[in-house]
mmCIF file of C-alpha atoms in Angstrom:
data_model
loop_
_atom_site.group_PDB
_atom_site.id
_atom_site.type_symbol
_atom_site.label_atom_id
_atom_site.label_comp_id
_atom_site.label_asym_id
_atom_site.label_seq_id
_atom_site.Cartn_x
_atom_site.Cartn_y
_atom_site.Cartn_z
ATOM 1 C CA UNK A 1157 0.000 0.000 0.000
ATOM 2 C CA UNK A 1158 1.829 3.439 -0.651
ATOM 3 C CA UNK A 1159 0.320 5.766 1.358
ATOM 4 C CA UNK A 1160 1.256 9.680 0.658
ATOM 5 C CA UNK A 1161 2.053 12.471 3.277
ATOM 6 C CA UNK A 1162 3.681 14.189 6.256
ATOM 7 C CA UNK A 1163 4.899 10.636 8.455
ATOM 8 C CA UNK A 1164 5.358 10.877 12.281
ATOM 9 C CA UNK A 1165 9.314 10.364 11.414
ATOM 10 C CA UNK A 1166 9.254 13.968 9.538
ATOM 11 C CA UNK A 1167 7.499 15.753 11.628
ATOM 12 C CA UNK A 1168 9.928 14.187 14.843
ATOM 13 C CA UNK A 1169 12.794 15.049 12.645
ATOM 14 C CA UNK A 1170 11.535 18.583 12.050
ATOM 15 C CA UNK A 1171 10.814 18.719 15.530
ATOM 16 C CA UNK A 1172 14.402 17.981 16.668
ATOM 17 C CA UNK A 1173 16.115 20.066 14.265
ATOM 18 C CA UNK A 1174 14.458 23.376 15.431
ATOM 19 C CA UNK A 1175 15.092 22.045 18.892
ATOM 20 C CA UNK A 1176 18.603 21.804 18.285
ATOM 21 C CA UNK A 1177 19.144 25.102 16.374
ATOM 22 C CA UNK A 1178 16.787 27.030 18.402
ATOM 23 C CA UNK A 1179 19.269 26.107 21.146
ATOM 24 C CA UNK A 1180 22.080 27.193 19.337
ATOM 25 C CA UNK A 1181 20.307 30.508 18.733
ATOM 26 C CA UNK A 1182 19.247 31.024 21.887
ATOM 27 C CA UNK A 1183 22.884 30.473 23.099
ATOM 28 C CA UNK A 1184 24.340 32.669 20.831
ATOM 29 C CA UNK A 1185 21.971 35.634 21.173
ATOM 30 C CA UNK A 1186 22.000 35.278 24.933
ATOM 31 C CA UNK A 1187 17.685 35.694 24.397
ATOM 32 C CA UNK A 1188 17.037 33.077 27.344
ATOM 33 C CA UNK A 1189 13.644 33.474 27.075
ATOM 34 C CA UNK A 1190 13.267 31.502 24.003
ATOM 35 C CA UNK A 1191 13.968 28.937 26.093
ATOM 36 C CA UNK A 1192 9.927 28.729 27.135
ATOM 37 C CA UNK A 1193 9.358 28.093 23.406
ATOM 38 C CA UNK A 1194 11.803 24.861 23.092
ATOM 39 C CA UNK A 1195 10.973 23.729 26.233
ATOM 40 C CA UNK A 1196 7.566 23.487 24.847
ATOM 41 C CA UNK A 1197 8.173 22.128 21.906
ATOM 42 C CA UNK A 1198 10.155 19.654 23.292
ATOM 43 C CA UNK A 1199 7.665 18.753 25.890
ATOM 44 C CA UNK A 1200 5.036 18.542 22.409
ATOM 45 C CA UNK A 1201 7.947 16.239 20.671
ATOM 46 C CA UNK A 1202 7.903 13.958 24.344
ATOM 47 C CA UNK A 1203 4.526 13.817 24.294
ATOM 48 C CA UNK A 1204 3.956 12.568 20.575
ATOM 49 C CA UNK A 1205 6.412 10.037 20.821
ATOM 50 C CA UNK A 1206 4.854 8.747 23.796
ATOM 51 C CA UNK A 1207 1.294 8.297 22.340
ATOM 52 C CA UNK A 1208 2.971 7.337 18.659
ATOM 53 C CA UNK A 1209 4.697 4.238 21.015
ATOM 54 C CA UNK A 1210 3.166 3.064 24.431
ATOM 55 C CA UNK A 1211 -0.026 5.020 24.006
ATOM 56 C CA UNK A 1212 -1.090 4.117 21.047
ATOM 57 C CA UNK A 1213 -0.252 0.115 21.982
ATOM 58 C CA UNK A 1214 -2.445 0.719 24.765
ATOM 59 C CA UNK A 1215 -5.606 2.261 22.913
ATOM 60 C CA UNK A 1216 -5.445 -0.958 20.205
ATOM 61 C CA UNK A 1217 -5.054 -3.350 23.351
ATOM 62 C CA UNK A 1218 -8.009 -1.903 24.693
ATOM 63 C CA UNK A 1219 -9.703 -2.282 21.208
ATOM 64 C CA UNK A 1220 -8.756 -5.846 20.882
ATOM 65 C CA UNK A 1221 -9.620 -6.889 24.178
ATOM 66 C CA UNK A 1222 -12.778 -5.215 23.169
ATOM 67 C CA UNK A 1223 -13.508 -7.742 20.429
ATOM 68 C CA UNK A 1224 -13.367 -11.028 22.095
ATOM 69 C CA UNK A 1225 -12.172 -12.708 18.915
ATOM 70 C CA UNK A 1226 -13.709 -16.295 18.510
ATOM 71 C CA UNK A 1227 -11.081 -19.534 18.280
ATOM 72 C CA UNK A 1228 -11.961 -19.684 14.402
ATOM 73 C CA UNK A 1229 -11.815 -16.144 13.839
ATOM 74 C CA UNK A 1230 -9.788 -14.920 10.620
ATOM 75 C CA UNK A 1231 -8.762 -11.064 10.987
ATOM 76 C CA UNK A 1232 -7.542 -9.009 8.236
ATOM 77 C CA UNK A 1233 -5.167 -6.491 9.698
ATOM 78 C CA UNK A 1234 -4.786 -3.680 7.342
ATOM 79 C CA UNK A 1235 -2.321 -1.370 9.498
ATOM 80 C CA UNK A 1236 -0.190 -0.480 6.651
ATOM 81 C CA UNK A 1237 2.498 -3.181 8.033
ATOM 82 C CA UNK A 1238 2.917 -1.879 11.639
ATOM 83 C CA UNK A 1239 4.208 -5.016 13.318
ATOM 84 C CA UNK A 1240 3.640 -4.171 16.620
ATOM 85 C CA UNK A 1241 0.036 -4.493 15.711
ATOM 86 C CA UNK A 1242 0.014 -7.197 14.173
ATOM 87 C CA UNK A 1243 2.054 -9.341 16.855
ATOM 88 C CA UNK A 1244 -0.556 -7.584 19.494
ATOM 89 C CA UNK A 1245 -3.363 -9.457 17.890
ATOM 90 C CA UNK A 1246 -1.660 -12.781 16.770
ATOM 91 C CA UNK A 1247 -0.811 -12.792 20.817
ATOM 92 C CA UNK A 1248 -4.521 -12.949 21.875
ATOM 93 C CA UNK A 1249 -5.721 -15.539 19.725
ATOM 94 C CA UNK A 1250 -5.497 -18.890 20.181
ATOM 95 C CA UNK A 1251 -5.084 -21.444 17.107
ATOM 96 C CA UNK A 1252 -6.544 -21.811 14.870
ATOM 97 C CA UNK A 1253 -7.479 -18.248 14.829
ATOM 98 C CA UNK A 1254 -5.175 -16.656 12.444
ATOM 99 C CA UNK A 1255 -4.325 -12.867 11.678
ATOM 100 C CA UNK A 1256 -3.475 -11.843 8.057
ATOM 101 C CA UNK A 1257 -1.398 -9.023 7.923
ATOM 102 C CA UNK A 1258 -1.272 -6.453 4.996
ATOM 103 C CA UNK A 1259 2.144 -4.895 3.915
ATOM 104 C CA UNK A 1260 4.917 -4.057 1.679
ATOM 105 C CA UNK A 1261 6.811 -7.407 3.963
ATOM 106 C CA UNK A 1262 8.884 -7.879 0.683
ATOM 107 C CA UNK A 1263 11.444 -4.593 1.772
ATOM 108 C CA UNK A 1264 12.361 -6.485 4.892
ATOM 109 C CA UNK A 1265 10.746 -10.310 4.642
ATOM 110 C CA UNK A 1266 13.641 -12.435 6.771
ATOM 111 C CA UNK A 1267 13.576 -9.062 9.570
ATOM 112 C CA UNK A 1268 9.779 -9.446 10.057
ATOM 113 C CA UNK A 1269 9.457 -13.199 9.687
ATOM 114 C CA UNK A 1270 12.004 -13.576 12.343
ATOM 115 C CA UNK A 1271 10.376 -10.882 14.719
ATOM 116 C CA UNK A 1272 7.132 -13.246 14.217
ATOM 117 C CA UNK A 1273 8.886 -16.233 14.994
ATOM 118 C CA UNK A 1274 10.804 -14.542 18.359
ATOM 119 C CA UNK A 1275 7.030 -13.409 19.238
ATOM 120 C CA UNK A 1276 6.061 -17.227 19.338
ATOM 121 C CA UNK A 1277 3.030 -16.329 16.984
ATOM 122 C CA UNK A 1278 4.147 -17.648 13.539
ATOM 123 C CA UNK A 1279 1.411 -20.340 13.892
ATOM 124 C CA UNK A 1280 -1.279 -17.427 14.249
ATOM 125 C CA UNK A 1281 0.435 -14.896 11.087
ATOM 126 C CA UNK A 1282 -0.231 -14.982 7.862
ATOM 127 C CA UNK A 1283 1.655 -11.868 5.587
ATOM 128 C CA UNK A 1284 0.530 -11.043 2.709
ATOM 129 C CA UNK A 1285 1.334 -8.000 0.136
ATOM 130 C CA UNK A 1286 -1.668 -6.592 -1.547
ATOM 131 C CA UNK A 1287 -3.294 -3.812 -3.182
ATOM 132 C CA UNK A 1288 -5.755 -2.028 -0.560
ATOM 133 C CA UNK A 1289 -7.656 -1.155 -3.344
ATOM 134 C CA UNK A 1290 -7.817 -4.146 -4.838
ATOM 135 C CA UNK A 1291 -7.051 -7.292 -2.119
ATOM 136 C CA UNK A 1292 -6.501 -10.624 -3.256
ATOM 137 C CA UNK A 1293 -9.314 -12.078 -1.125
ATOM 138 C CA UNK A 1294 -12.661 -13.938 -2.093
ATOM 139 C CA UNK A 1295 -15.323 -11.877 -0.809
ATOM 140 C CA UNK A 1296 -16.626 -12.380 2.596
ATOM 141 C CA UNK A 1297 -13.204 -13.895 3.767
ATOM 142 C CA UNK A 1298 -12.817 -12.256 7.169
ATOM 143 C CA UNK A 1299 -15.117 -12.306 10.170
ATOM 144 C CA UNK A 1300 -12.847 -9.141 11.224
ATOM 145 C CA UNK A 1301 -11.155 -6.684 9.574
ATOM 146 C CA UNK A 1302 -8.978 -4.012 11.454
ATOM 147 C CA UNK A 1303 -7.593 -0.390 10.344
ATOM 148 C CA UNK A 1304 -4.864 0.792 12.299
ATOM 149 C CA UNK A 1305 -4.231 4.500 11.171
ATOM 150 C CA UNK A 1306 -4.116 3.103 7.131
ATOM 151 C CA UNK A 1307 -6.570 5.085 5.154
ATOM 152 C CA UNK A 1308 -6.585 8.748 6.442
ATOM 153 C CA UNK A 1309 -3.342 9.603 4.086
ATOM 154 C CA UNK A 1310 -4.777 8.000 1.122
ATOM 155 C CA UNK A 1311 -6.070 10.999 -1.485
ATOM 156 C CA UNK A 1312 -8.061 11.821 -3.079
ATOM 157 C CA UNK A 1313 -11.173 10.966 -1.411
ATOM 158 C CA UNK A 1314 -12.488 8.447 -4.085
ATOM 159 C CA UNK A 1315 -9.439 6.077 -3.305
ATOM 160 C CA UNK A 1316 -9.896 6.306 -0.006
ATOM 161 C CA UNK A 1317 -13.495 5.306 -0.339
ATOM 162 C CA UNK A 1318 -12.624 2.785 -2.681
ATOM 163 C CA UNK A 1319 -9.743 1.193 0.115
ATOM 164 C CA UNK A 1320 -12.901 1.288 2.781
ATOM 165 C CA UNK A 1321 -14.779 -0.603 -0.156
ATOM 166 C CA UNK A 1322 -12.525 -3.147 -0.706
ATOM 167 C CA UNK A 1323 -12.336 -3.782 3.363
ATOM 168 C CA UNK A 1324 -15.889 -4.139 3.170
ATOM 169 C CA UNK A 1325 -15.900 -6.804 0.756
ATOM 170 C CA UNK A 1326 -14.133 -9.029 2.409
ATOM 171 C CA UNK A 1327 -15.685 -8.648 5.646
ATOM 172 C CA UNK A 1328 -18.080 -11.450 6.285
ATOM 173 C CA UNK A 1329 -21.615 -10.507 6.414
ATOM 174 C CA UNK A 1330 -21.894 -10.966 10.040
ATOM 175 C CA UNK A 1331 -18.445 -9.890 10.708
ATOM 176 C CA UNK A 1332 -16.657 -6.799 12.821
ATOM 177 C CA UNK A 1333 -14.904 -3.630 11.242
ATOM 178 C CA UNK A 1334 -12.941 -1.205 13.489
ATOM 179 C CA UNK A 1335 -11.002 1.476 11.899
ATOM 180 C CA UNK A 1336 -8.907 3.410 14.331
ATOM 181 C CA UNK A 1337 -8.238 7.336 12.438
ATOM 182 C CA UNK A 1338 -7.959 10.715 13.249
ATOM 183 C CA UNK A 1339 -8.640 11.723 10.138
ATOM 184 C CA UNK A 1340 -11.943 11.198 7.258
ATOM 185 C CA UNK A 1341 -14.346 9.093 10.096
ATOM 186 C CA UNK A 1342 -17.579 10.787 8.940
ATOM 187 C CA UNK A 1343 -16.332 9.767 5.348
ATOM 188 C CA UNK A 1344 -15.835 6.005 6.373
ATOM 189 C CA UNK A 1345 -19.183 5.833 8.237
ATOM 190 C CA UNK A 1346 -21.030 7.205 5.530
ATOM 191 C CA UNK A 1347 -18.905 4.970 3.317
ATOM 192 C CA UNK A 1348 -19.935 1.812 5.588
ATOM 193 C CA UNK A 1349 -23.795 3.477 5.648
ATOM 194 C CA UNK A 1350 -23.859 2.855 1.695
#
């Protein structure tokens, strides 16, 4: 899935660089007081990190525990290929319950098999590259199908419609769809509504 925009990486990156030369010019202008500012900011940059990594482990914990997955239950995890969610869900199911996870895996294949095997969940992990827009699944595959911060970078609006489409489609009639966003939600509701 390529996904286009500002990443949490370049805006951290940003973030430190003005931190770092805002020193410097603070230093060298002897204007202490701009101190408040990058003390700020780097209270901001502290803060982000801390939601990007514990925080935001803790919110899709709380999401899967949530769920109650069945022992037969087949998720489709389209989190753009963030591991750490995958192995979270692989970790509370119980075989043969098995989690198919969505990502470019190719770039990096023997790193993230290897992660999944030191996680003892290889049994439960399936990876898979695919289109969002076009999966390689039979209709009606998953009973749940999970969005992890995936779609709100897609643009225009009619591909990311068409992604929340295609996770429709292979979401079992009875089945479960979370997507977790900060971005587009009235979009995918009304998407889901249709």
């Amino acid at each position: 899935m390529k996904l286009r925009g500002i990443n949490v990486v370049t805006i951290l990156a940003v973030a430190f660089f003005v931190i770092v030369f805002g020193l410097i010019g603070t230093l060298v202008s002897h204007q202490y007081w701009n101190l408040i500012w990058l003390i700020l900011l780097l209270a901001w940059t502290l803060i982000l990190l801390h939601t990007m990594t514990q925080g935001h482990l803790k919110i899709w914990q709380a999401l899967v525990d949530r769920m109650a997955f069945s022992d037969h239950a087949q998720i489709l995890d389209l989190s753009a290929g963030r591991l750490n969610d995958l192995l979270l869900l692989a970790k509370n199911l119980q075989v043969p319950a098995k989690v198919t996870g969505t990502g470019d895996w190719r770039q990096d294949q023997q790193n993230v098999q290897a992660r999944v095997n030191a996680a003892k969940v290889a049994d439960r992990v399936r990876l898979v590259d695919t289109d969002v827009f076009n999966m390689n699944f039979p209709d009606r595959s998953f009973d749940n199908v999970l969005v992890d911060l995936a779609f709100h970078n897609i643009s225009p609006a009619i591909k990311r419609n068409r992604a929340v489409q295609e996770a429709a489609r292979v979401l079992k009639a009875d089945g479960t769809m979370a997507i977790v966003d900060f971005a587009h939600v009235d979009e995918y509701q009304q998407m889901l509504a249709n």
